[in-house]
PDB file of C-alpha atoms in Angstrom:
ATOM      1  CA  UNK A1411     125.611  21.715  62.869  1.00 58.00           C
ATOM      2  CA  UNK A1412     126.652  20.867  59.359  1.00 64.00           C
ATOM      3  CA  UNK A1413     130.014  20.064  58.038  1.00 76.00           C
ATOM      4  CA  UNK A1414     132.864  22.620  57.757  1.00 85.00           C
ATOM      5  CA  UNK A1415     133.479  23.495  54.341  1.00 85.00           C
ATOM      6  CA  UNK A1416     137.139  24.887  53.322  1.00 91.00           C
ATOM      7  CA  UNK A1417     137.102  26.982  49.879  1.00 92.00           C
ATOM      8  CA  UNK A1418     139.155  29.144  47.872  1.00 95.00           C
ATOM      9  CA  UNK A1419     137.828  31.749  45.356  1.00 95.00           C
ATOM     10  CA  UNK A1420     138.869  33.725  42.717  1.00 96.00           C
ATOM     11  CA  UNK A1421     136.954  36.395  40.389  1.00 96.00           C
ATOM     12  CA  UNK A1422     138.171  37.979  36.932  1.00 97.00           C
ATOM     13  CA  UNK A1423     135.724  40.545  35.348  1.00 97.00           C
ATOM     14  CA  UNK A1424     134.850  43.359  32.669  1.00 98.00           C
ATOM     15  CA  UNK A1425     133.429  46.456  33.657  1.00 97.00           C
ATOM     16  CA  UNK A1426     132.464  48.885  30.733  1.00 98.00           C
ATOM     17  CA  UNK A1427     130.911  52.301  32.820  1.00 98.00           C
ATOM     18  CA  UNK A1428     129.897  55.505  31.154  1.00 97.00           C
ATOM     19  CA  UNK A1429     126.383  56.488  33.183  1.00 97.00           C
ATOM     20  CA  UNK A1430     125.698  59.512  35.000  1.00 94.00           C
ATOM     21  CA  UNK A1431     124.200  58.984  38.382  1.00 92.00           C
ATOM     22  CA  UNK A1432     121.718  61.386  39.522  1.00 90.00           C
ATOM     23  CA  UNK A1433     120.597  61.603  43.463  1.00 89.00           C
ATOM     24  CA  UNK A1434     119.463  58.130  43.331  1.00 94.00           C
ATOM     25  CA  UNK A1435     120.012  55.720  40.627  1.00 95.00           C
ATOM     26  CA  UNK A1436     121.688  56.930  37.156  1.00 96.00           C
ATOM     27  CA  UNK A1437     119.667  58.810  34.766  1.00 93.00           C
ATOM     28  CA  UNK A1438     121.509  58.425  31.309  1.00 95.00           C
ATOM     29  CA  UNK A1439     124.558  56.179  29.681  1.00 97.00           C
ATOM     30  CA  UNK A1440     125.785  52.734  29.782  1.00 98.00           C
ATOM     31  CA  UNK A1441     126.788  49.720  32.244  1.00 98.00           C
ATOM     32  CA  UNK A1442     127.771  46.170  31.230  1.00 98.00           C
ATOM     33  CA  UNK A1443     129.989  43.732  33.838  1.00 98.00           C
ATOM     34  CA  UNK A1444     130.309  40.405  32.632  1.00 98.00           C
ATOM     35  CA  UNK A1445     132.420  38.152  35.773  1.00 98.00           C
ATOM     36  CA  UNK A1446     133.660  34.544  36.711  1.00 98.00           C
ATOM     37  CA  UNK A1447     134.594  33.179  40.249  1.00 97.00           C
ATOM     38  CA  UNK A1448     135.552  29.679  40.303  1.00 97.00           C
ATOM     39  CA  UNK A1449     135.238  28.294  44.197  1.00 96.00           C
ATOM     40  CA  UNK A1450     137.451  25.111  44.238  1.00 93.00           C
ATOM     41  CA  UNK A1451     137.981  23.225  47.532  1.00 93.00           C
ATOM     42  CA  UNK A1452     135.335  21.359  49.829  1.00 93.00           C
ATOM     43  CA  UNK A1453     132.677  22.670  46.593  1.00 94.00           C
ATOM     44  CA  UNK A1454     133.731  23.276  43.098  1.00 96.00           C
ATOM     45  CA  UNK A1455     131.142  25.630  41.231  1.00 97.00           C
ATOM     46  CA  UNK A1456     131.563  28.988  39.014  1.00 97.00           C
ATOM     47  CA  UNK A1457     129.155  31.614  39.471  1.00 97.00           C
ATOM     48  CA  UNK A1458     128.722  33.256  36.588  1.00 98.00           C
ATOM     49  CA  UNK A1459     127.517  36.920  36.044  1.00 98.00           C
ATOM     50  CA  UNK A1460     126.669  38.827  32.952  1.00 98.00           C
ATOM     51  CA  UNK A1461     124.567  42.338  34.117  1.00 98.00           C
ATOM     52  CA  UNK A1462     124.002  44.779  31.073  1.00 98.00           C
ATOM     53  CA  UNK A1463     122.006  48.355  31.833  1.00 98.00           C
ATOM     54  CA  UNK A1464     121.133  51.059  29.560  1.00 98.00           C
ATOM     55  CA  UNK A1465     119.896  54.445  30.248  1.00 98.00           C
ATOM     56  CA  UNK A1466     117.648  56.928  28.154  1.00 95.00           C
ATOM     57  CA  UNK A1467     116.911  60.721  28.859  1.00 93.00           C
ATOM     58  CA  UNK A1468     114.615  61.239  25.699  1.00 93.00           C
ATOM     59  CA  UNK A1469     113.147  64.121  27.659  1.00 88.00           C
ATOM     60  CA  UNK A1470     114.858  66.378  30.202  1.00 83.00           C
ATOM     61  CA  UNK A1471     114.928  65.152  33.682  1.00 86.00           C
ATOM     62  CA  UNK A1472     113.042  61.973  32.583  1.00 91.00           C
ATOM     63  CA  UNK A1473     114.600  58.617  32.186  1.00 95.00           C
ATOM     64  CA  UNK A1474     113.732  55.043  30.746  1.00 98.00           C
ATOM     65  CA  UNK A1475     116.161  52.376  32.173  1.00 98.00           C
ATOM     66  CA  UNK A1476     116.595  48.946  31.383  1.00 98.00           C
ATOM     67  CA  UNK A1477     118.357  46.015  32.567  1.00 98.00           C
ATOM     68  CA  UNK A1478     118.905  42.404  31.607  1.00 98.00           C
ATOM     69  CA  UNK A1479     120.635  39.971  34.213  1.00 98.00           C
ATOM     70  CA  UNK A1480     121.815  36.572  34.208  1.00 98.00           C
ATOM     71  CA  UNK A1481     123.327  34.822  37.530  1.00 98.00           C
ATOM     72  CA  UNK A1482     124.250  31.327  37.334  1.00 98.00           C
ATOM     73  CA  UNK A1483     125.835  28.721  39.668  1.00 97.00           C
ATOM     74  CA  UNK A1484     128.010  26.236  37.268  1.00 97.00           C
ATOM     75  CA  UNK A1485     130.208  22.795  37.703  1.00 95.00           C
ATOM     76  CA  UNK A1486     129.472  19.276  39.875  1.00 93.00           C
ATOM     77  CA  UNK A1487     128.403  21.269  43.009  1.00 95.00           C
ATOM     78  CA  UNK A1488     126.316  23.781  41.737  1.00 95.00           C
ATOM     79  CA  UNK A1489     123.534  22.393  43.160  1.00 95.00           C
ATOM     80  CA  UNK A1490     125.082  20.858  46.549  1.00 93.00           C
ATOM     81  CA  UNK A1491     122.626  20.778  49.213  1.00 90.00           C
ATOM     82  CA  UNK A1492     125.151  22.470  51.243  1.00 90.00           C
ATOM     83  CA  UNK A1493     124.348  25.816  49.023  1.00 91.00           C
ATOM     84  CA  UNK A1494     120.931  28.198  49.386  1.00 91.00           C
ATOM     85  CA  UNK A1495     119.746  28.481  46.431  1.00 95.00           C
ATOM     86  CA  UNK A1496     119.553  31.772  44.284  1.00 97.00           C
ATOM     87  CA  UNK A1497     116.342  33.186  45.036  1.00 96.00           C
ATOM     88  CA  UNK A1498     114.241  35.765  42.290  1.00 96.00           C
ATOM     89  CA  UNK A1499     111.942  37.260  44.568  1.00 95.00           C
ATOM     90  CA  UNK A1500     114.597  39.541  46.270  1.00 95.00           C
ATOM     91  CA  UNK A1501     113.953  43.556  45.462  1.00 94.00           C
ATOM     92  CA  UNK A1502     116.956  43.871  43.382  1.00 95.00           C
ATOM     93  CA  UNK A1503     115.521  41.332  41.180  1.00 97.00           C
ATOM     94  CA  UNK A1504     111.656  40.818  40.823  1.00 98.00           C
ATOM     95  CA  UNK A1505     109.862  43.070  43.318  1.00 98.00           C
ATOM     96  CA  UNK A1506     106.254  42.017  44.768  1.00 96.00           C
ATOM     97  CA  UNK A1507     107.629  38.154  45.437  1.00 95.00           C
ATOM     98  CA  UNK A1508     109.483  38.297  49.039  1.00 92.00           C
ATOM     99  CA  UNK A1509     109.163  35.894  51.140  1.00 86.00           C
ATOM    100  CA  UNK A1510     108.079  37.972  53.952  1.00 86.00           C
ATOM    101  CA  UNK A1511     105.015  38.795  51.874  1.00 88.00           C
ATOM    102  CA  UNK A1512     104.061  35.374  51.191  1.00 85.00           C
ATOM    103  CA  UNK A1513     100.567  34.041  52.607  1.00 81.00           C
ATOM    104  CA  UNK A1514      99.850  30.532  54.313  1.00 76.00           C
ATOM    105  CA  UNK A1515      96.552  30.261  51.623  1.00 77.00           C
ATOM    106  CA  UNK A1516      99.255  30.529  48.979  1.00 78.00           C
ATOM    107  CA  UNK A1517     101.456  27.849  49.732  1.00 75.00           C
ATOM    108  CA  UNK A1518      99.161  25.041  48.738  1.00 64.00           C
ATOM    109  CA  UNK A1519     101.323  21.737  48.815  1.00 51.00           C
ATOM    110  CA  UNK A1520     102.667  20.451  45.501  1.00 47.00           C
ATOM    111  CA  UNK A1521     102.203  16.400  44.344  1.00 46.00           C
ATOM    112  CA  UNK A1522     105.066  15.467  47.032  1.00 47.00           C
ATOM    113  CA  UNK A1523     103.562  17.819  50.007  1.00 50.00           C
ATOM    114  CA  UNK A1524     105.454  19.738  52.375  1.00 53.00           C
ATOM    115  CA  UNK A1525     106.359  22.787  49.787  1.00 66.00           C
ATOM    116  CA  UNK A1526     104.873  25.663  48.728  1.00 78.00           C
ATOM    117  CA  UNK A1527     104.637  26.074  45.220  1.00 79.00           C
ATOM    118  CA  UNK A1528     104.548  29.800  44.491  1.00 82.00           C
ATOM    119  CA  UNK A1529     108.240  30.377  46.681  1.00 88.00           C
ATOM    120  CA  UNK A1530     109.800  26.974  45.261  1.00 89.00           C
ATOM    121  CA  UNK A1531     109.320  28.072  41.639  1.00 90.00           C
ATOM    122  CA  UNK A1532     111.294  30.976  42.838  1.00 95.00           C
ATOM    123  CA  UNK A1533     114.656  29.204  44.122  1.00 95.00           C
ATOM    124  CA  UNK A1534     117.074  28.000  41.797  1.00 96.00           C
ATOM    125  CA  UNK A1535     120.850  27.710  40.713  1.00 97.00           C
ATOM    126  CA  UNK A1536     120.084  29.851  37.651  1.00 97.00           C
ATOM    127  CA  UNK A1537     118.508  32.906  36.873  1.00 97.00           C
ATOM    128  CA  UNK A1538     117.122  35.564  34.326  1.00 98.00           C
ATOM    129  CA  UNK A1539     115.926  38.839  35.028  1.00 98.00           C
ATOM    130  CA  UNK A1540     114.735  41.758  33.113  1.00 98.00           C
ATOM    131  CA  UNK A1541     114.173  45.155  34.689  1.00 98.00           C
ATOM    132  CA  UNK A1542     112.360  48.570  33.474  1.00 98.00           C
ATOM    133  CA  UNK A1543     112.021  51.799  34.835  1.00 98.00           C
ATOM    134  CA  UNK A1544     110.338  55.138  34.081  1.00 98.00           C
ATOM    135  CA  UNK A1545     112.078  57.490  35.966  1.00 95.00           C
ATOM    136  CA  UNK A1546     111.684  61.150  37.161  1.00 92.00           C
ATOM    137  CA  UNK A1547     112.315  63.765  40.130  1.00 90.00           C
ATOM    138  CA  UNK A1548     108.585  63.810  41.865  1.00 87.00           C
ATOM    139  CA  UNK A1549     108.539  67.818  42.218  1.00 75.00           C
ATOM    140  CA  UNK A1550     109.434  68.215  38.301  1.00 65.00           C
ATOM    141  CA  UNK A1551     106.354  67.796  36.845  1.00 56.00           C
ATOM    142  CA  UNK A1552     104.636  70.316  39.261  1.00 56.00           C
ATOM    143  CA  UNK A1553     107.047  72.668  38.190  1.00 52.00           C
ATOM    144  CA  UNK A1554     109.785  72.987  40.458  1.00 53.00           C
ATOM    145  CA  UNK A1555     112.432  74.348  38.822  1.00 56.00           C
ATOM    146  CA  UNK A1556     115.459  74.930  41.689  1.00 55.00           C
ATOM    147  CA  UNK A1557     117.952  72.272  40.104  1.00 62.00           C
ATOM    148  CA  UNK A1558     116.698  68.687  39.008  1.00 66.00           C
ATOM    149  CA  UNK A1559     114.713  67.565  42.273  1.00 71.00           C
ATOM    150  CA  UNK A1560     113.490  70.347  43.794  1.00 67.00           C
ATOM    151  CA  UNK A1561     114.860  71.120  47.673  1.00 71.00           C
ATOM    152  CA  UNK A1562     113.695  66.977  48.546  1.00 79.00           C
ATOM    153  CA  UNK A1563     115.995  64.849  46.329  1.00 87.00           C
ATOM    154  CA  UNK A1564     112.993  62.060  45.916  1.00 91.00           C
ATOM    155  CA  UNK A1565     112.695  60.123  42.359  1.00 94.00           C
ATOM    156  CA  UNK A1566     109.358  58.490  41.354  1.00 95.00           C
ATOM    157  CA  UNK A1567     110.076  55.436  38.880  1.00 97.00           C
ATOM    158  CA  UNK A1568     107.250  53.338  37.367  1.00 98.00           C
ATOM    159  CA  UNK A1569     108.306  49.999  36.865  1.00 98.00           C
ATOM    160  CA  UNK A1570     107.646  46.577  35.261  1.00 98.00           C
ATOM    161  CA  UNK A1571     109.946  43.425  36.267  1.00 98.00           C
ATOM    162  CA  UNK A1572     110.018  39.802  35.075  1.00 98.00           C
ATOM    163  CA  UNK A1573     112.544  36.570  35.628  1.00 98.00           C
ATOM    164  CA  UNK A1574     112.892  32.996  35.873  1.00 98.00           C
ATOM    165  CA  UNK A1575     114.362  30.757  38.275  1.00 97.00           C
ATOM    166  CA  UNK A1576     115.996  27.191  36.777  1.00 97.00           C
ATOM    167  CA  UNK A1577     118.061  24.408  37.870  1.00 96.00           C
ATOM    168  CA  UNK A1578     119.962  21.945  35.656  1.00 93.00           C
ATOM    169  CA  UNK A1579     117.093  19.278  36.498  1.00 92.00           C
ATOM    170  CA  UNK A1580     114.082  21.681  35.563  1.00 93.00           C
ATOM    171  CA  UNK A1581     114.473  24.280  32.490  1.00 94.00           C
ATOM    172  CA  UNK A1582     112.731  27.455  31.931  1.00 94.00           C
ATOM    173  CA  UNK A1583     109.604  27.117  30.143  1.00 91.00           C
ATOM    174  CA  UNK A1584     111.477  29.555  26.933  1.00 88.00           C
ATOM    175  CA  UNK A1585     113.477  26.346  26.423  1.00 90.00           C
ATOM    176  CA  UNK A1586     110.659  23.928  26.481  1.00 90.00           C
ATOM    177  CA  UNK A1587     111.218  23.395  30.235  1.00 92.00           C
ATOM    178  CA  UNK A1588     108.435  23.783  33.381  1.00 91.00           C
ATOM    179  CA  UNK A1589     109.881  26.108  35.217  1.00 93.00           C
ATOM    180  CA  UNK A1590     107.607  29.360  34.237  1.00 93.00           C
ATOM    181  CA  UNK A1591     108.114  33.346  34.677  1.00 96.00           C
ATOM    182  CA  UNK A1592     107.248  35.734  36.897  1.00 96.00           C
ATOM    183  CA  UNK A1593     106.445  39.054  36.697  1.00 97.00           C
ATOM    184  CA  UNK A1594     105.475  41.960  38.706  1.00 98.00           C
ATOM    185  CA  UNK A1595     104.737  45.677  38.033  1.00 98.00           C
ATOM    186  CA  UNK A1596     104.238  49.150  40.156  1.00 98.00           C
ATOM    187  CA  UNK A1597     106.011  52.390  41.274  1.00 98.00           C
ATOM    188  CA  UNK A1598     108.870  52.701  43.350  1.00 98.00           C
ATOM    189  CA  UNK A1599     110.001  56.035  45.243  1.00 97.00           C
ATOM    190  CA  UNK A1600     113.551  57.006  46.111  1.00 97.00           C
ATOM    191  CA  UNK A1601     114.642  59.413  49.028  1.00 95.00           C
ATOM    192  CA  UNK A1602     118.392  60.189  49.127  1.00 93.00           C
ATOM    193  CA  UNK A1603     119.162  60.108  53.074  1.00 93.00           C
ATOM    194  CA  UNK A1604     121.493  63.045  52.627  1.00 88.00           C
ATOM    195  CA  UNK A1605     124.102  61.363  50.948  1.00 88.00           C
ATOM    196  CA  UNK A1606     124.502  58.350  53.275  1.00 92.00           C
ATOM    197  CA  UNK A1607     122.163  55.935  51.146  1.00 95.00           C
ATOM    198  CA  UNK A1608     118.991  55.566  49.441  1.00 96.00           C
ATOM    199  CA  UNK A1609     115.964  54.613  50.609  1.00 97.00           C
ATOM    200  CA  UNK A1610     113.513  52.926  48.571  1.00 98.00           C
ATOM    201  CA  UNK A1611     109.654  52.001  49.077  1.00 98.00           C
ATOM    202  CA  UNK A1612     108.180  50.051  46.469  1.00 98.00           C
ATOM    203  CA  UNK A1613     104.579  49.387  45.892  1.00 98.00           C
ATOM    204  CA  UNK A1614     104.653  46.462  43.239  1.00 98.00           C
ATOM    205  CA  UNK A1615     101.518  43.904  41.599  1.00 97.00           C
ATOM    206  CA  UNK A1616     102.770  40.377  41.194  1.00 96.00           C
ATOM    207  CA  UNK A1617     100.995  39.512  38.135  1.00 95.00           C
ATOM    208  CA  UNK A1618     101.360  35.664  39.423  1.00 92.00           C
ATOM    209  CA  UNK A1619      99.944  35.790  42.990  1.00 90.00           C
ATOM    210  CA  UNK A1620      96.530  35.529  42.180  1.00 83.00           C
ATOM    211  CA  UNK A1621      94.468  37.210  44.960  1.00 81.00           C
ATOM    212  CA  UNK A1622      97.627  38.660  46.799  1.00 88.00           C
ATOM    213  CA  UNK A1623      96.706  42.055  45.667  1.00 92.00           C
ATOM    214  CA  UNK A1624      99.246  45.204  46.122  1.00 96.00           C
ATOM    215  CA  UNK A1625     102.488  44.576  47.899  1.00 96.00           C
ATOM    216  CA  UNK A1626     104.686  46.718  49.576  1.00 96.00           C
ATOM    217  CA  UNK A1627     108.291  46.960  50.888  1.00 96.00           C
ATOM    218  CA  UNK A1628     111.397  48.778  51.817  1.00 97.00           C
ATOM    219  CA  UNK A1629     114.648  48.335  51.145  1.00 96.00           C
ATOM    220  CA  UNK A1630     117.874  50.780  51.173  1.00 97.00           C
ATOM    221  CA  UNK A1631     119.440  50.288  48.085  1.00 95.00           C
ATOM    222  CA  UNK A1632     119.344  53.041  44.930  1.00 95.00           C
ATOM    223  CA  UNK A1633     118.191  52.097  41.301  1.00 96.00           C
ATOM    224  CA  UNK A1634     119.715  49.742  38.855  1.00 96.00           C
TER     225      UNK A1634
END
């Protein structure tokens, strides 16, 4: 067992809201949060958070969303051995990279052995992401026309996702660094379970899994 840690926490934040959810994930306006939390105690870190999203209806019923994210561990323990490390391959943040999907035949062991390159470049204490979505109800274009969705409240968005992982020790390659992108892209369907949540099946291409092919998951969770 390892050692008992003892922390306190505390979080101050902005939220600035004006978007319009549809059945599952918004379709137009405006969300920024920008948010601190200090931990003090056995670890002292900050996590740091700074999440803008913008949505665009430039036709009716059809949306292009965006997103830029940046999640950061900060301060002497940042990077304790005592913390997992933020991961980029998670759906909310790249899609096509979870760990589940990887392969044994792509985990070929780095200069030290022992690791697998394509999940280690994926862990860090720091991270980027950028998100974008075409979205629209999957009956519209077939012309339903009984409200937005049709009588199945299912969203088709076509996507294209991208981030870096970093640590204070290795830099992202923007900033001269070796720590390099990854990106991903594919389509994404959304079925609202009557209210209760959203479920989401993605089919995503990781543009740097060479060979890997299609991947596919699901998650409940709605849209950015």
């Amino acid at each position: 067992l390892g050692d008992t840690l003892q922390m306190g926490t505390a979080t101050a934040g902005f939220v600035y809201d004006t978007s319009v959810s549809g059945a599952t994930s918004p379709i137009s306006g405006q969300r920024s949060r920008f948010e601190v939390s200090p931990a003090f105690g056995s670890l002292d870190f900050m996590t740091a958070i700074a999440d803008y999203r913008r949505h665009f209806m430039p036709a009716s019923f059809y949306t292009i969303s965006g997103r830029l994210v940046h999640y950061g561990w900060y301060g002497n323990d940042s990077e304790s051995t005592s913390l997992y490390p933020l991961y980029l391959g998670y759906p909310e943040f790249v899609r096509g990279y979870g760990a589940g999907s990887l392969r044994g035949n792509e985990c070929e062991a780095g200069p030290a052995g022992g690791s697998c390159e394509v999940y280690d470049r994926m862990l860090g204490s720091r991270l980027v992401v950028a998100n974008l979505e075409v979205r629209f109800p999957l009956l519209r274009p077939f012309g339903v026309r009984s409200g937005m969705y049709g009588p199945v409240p299912i969203e088709v968005a076509f996507f294209a996702d991208g981030g870096v992982a970093w640590t204070k020790s290795q830099r992202p390659s923007f900033v001269g660094g070796e720590r390099k992108p990854i990106s991903s892209a594919g389509v994404s369907f959304r079925l609202n379970l009557f209210g209760y949540a959203v479920a989401q099946t993605d089919f995503a291409y990781p543009l740097q899994r060479p060979g890997r092919g299609w991947v596919w998951a699901f998650n409940l969770m709605p849209g950015f």
